[in-house]
GROMACS .gro file of C-alpha atoms in nm:
model
  115
    1GLN     CA    1  -1.480  -3.366   0.077
    2VAL     CA    2  -1.517  -3.127   0.368
    3GLN     CA    3  -1.233  -2.891   0.446
    4LEU     CA    4  -1.188  -2.716   0.778
    5VAL     CA    5  -0.960  -2.418   0.823
    6GLU     CA    6  -0.879  -2.281   1.166
    7SER     CA    7  -0.767  -1.926   1.225
    8GLY     CA    8  -0.731  -1.671   1.501
    9GLY     CA    9  -0.454  -1.826   1.704
   10GLY     CA   10  -0.168  -1.622   1.840
   11LEU     CA   11   0.024  -1.509   2.144
   12VAL     CA   12  -0.165  -1.374   2.443
   13GLN     CA   13  -0.077  -1.300   2.804
   14ALA     CA   14  -0.218  -1.503   3.088
   15GLY     CA   15  -0.561  -1.376   3.182
   16GLY     CA   16  -0.630  -1.256   2.831
   17SER     CA   17  -0.879  -1.365   2.570
   18LEU     CA   18  -0.866  -1.503   2.220
   19ARG     CA   19  -1.123  -1.629   1.972
   20VAL     CA   20  -1.036  -1.900   1.724
   21SER     CA   21  -1.251  -1.979   1.423
   22CYS     CA   22  -1.314  -2.282   1.207
   23GLN     CA   23  -1.435  -2.216   0.855
   24ALA     CA   24  -1.599  -2.515   0.685
   25SER     CA   25  -1.600  -2.561   0.309
   26GLY     CA   26  -1.959  -2.678   0.298
   27ASN     CA   27  -2.288  -2.604   0.465
   28ILE     CA   28  -2.222  -2.849   0.745
   29VAL     CA   29  -2.196  -2.675   1.079
   30SER     CA   30  -2.569  -2.714   1.147
   31ILE     CA   31  -2.563  -3.081   1.046
   32TYR     CA   32  -2.241  -3.213   1.193
   33ASP     CA   33  -2.131  -3.222   1.553
   34MET     CA   34  -1.849  -2.969   1.560
   35GLY     CA   35  -1.570  -3.016   1.810
   36TRP     CA   36  -1.257  -2.844   1.928
   37TYR     CA   37  -0.949  -3.034   2.036
   38ARG     CA   38  -0.603  -2.927   2.138
   39GLN     CA   39  -0.259  -3.080   2.152
   40ALA     CA   40   0.021  -2.947   2.367
   41PRO     CA   41   0.386  -3.036   2.299
   42GLY     CA   42   0.460  -3.388   2.414
   43LYS     CA   43   0.097  -3.461   2.498
   44GLN     CA   44  -0.188  -3.642   2.334
   45ARG     CA   45  -0.462  -3.457   2.156
   46GLU     CA   46  -0.749  -3.388   2.393
   47TRP     CA   47  -1.110  -3.300   2.335
   48ILE     CA   48  -1.216  -2.969   2.488
   49ALA     CA   49  -1.556  -2.869   2.351
   50THR     CA   50  -1.840  -2.970   2.120
   51ILE     CA   51  -2.147  -2.805   1.977
   52THR     CA   52  -2.388  -3.063   1.849
   53SER     CA   53  -2.613  -3.038   1.546
   54GLY     CA   54  -2.893  -2.966   1.791
   55GLY     CA   55  -2.704  -2.678   1.945
   56ASN     CA   56  -2.608  -2.846   2.272
   57THR     CA   57  -2.264  -2.766   2.406
   58ASN     CA   58  -2.027  -2.970   2.618
   59TYR     CA   59  -1.688  -2.887   2.766
   60VAL     CA   60  -1.402  -3.062   2.937
   61ALA     CA   61  -1.383  -2.966   3.302
   62SER     CA   62  -1.057  -2.773   3.265
   63VAL     CA   63  -1.212  -2.513   3.032
   64LYS     CA   64  -1.571  -2.504   3.154
   65GLY     CA   65  -1.669  -2.151   3.250
   66ARG     CA   66  -1.378  -2.001   3.056
   67PHE     CA   67  -1.434  -2.122   2.698
   68THR     CA   68  -1.748  -2.091   2.487
   69VAL     CA   69  -1.818  -2.275   2.163
   70SER     CA   70  -2.065  -2.127   1.916
   71ARG     CA   71  -2.151  -2.140   1.549
   72ASP     CA   72  -2.277  -1.920   1.270
   73ASN     CA   73  -2.468  -2.136   1.025
   74ALA     CA   74  -2.486  -1.864   0.761
   75LYS     CA   75  -2.106  -1.831   0.763
   76ASN     CA   76  -2.040  -2.206   0.798
   77THR     CA   77  -1.813  -2.115   1.088
   78VAL     CA   78  -1.763  -2.243   1.439
   79TYR     CA   79  -1.595  -2.033   1.706
   80LEU     CA   80  -1.417  -2.099   2.031
   81GLN     CA   81  -1.407  -1.798   2.259
   82MET     CA   82  -1.135  -1.841   2.518
   83ASN     CA   83  -1.126  -1.619   2.826
   84SER     CA   84  -0.908  -1.615   3.136
   85LEU     CA   85  -0.638  -1.797   2.944
   86LYS     CA   86  -0.367  -1.981   3.133
   87PRO     CA   87  -0.017  -2.091   3.025
   88GLU     CA   88  -0.140  -2.451   3.034
   89ASP     CA   89  -0.386  -2.364   2.756
   90THR     CA   90  -0.090  -2.334   2.520
   91ALA     CA   91  -0.144  -2.583   2.238
   92VAL     CA   92  -0.236  -2.629   1.876
   93TYR     CA   93  -0.614  -2.606   1.851
   94PHE     CA   94  -0.792  -2.827   1.601
   95CYS     CA   95  -1.144  -2.821   1.463
   96ASN     CA   96  -1.333  -3.146   1.403
   97ALA     CA   97  -1.654  -3.222   1.215
   98ARG     CA   98  -1.830  -3.551   1.275
   99TRP     CA   99  -2.153  -3.703   1.137
  100GLU     CA  100  -2.223  -4.074   1.116
  101TRP     CA  101  -1.904  -4.224   0.975
  102ARG     CA  102  -1.778  -3.889   0.846
  103ASP     CA  103  -1.492  -3.742   1.043
  104TYR     CA  104  -1.290  -3.441   0.928
  105TRP     CA  105  -1.008  -3.240   1.081
  106GLY     CA  106  -0.849  -2.906   1.023
  107ARG     CA  107  -0.474  -2.846   1.036
  108GLY     CA  108  -0.485  -2.648   1.355
  109THR     CA  109  -0.394  -2.304   1.482
  110GLN     CA  110  -0.131  -2.231   1.746
  111VAL     CA  111  -0.235  -2.063   2.069
  112THR     CA  112   0.044  -1.955   2.304
  113VAL     CA  113  -0.027  -1.811   2.648
  114SER     CA  114   0.262  -1.637   2.819
  115SER     CA  115   0.292  -1.611   3.195
   0.00000   0.00000   0.00000
């Protein structure tokens, strides 16, 4: 059973930066497609970024150019670097690992951007 633990969330002012991390329990980040999602209060969870097993990255339009997803295979960790943060980026950020039928989620980390 894979476990994912997010960390690094917090309170930041608009225009600031924050990096959230996702630590995986197994040696999976180079095998699975690793994704980041977020859920704001009263809204559905939305996909924001993925780094595939092949190292390709994809982003939702609203974060493209501001957020960067990366991974460290040796540390079994995936990162989401968030720059130029906006109040509308406030949400719980979740890590996801997906491979074939396997689909795992972390519990999330809160990111709050003040105006």
